[in-house]
Each structure stands twice: as C-alpha cells, then as structure tokens.
Short mmCIF file of C-alpha atoms in Angstrom, two decimals:
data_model
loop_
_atom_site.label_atom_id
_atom_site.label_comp_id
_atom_site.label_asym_id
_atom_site.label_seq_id
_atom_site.Cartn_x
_atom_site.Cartn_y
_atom_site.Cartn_z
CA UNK A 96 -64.10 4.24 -57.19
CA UNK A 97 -62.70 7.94 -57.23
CA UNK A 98 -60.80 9.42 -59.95
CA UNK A 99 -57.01 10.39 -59.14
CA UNK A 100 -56.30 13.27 -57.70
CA UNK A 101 -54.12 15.91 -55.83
CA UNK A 102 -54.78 18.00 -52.78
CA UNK A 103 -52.75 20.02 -50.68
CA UNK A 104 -52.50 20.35 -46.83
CA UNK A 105 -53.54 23.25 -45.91
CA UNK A 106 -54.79 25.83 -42.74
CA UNK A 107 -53.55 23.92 -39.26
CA UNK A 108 -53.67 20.32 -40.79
CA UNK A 109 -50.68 18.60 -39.69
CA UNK A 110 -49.77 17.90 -43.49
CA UNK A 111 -49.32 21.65 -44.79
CA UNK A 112 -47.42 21.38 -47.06
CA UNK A 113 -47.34 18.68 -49.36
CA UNK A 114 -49.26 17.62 -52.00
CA UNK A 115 -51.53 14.02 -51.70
CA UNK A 116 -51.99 11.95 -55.03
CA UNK A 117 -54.74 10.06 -54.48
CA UNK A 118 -55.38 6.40 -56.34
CA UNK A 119 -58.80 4.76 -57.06
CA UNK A 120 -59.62 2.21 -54.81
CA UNK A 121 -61.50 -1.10 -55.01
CA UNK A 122 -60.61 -4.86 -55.94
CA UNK A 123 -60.69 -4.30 -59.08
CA UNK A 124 -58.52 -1.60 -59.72
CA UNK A 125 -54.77 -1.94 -60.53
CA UNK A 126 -52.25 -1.89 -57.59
CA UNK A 127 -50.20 0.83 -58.57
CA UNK A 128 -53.16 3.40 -57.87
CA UNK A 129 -54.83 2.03 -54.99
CA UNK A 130 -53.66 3.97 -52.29
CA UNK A 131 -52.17 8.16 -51.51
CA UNK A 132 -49.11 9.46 -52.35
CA UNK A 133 -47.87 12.61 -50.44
CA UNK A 134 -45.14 14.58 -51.93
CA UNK A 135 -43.54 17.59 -49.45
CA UNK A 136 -43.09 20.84 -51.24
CA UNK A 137 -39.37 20.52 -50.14
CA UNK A 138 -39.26 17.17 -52.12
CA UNK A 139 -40.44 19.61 -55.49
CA UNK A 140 -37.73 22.42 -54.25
CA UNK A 141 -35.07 20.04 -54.19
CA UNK A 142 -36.19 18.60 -57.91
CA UNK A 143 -35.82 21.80 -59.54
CA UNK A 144 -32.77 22.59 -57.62
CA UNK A 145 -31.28 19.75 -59.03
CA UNK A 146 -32.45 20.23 -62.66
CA UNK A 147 -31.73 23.92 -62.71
CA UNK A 148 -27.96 23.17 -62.05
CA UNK A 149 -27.82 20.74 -64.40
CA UNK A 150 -28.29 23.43 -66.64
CA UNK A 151 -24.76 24.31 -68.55
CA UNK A 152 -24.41 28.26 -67.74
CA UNK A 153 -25.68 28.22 -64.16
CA UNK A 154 -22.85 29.07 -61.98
CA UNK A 155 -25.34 28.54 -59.13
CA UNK A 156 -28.56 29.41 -57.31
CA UNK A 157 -29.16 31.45 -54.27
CA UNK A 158 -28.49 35.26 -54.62
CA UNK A 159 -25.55 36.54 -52.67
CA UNK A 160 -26.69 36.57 -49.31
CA UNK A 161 -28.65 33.41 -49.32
CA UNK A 162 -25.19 32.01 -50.61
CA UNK A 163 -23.09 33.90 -48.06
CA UNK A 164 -25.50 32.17 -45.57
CA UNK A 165 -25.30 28.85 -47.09
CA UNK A 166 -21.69 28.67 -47.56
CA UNK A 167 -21.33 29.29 -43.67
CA UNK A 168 -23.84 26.81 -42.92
CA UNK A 169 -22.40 24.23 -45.00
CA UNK A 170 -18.99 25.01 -42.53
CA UNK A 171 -20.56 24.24 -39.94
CA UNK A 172 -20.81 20.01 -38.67
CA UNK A 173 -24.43 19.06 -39.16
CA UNK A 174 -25.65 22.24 -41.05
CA UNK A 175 -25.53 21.89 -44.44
CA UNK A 176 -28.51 20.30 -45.14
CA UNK A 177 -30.30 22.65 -46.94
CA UNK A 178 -27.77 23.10 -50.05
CA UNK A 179 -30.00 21.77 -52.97
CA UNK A 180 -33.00 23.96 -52.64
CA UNK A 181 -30.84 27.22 -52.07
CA UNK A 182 -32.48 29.98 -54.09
CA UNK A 183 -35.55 28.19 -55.15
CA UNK A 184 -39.02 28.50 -54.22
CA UNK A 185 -41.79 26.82 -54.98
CA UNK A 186 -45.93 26.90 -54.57
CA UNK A 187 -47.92 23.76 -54.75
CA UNK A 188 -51.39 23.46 -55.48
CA UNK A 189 -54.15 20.91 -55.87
CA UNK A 190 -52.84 19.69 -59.40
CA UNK A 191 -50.13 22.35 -60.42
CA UNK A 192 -46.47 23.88 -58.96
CA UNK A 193 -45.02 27.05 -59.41
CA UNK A 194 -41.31 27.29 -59.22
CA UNK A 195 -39.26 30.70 -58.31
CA UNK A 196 -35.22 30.32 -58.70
CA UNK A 197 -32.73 32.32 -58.46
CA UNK A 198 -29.18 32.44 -60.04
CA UNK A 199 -25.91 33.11 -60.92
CA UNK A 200 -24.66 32.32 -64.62
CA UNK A 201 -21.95 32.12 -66.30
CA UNK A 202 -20.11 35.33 -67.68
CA UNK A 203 -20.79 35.08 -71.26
CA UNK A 204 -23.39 32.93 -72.18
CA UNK A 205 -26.72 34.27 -73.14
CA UNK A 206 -28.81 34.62 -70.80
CA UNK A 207 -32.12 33.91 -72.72
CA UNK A 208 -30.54 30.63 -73.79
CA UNK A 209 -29.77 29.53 -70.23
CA UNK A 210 -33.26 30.72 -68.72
CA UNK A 211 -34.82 28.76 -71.36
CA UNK A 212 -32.75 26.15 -70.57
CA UNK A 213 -33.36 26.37 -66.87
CA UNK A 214 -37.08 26.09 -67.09
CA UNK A 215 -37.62 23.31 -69.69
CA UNK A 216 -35.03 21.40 -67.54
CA UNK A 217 -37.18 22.11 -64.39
CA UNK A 218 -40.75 21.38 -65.96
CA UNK A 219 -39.38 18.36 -67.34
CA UNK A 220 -38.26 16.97 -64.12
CA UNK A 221 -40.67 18.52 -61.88
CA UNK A 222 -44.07 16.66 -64.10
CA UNK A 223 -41.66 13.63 -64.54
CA UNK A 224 -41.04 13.24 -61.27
CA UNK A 225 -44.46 14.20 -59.13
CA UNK A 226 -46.58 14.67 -62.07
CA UNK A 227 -47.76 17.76 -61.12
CA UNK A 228 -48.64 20.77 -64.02
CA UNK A 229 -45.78 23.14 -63.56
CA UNK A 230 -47.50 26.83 -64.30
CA UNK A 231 -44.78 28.59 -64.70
CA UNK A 232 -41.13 28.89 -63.67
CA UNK A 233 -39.63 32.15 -62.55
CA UNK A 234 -36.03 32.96 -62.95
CA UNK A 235 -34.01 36.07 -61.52
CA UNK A 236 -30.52 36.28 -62.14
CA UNK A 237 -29.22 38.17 -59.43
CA UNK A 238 -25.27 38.29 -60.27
CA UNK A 239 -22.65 37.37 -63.54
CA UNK A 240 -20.03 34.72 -62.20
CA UNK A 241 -16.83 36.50 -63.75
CA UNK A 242 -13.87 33.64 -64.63
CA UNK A 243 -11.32 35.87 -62.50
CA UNK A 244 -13.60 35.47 -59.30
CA UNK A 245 -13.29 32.98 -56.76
CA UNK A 246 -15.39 32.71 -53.57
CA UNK A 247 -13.75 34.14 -50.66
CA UNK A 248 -12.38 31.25 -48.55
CA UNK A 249 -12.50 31.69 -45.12
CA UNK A 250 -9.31 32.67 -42.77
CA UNK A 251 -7.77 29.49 -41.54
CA UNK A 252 -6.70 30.91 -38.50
CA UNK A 253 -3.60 32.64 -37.37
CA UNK A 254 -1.74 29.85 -36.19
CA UNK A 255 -0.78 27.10 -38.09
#
C-alpha cells in the first residue's frame, strides 16, 4: 500500500503541469482512494479566480493591459475562453500552491479588508477544492475602480 500523495509533472513529461493525487491501492483499501487524481494548474487558476471575485470590493482582476487584452478577446467569436483566470497566477508543487492575483477594487473600501478577504476566500476554496496547502496568496492592486468610470465600449461603426 502507499500513502497518498501529490506530485507534479515536471521537465519534458507530457503532464507538466498538473498536480497527481495519488490513492493507496490494494483490495482492501476503500474505493475512493484507490486510484490518481490529476489536477491542471489551470483548473487551481480558475478556482481562485472564481473565489477572488466573489470577494465584495473586487471590481476585477487582470491589471489594465491584461484587461484591455481580455476585453478584446472576449469580442472576438471563439476567444474568450480565458476570462476566469485573468490576472491570476499560480505555482503548484508536490503538496502546496502558491497563488499571485491581481486587481482592481472598489473606490472606497479598505483595501486591507478586501485583501484579507481575497485570500481567505482563495485558500478556502483552493484546499477545499484540490486539497492542496496554499503557501501563500499574493495580491497587487494595480488600479481604484472610480463610480464615475465606465469601460470604454468599443465604436460600433460608422454606419448604422
């Protein structure tokens, strides 16, 4: 029998990657850990995306060029697939994540409160979901969203 554990694809492997929970295995272990479970680092980008929005204060994620880029992409049939995981990075290890987001907040919440906010949400999640250690969670807040601004919609066209 072997204990569980978690590796992660690495070097040329064709599973770089992701991270591999492994079960114990034998007849007389329980079904639910006999067996591997991979999990894709996108699959752990796309969790803290998710929780970090939840997040009341978080205008978004992505600083402004990622969401310049993404808010073309998204225009375009087919191409806005990567929406979620905008503005967040993460590192997985054997047993452990780290998670690097950035955002856009609110104009006049606290900033502290939100961060705080932001990374209990996403270690929560993140070791719910994948049960992975989540080391550390590191937020930049690259802009204030100001009530007065709206995003710049794109020209139409001339002719209606």
């Amino acid at each position: 029998m072997t204990e569980n554990i978690t590796s992660v694809g690495g070097g040329g492997r064709p599973d770089a990657g992701v991270s591999a929970l492994k079960g114990r295995t034998g007849a007389g272990t329980p079904p639910e850990t006999r067996g591997k479970t991979t999990i894709a680092d996108g699959v752990v980008a796309k969790i803290a995306g998710m929780a970090a929005r939840e997040v009341s204060g978080i205008y978004s994620l992505g600083g402004g060029v990622a969401r310049a880029f993404g808010a073309m992409r998204e225009r375009v049939p087919g191409g806005g697939g990567g929406g979620v995981a905008r503005g967040v990075k993460v590192e997985v290890g054997e047993r452990q994540a780290a998670v690097d987001l950035d955002v856009v907040v609110e104009y006049g919440v606290s900033i502290v409160d939100v961060a705080g906010g932001v990374r209990t949400n996403v270690i929560s999640a993140v070791e719910r979901m994948t049960g992975l250690e989540v080391v550390e969670v590191n937020i930049a807040v690259d802009d204030v969203h100001l009530p007065d601004e709206e995003e710049a919609a794109p020209d139409e066209g001339r002719v209606r």
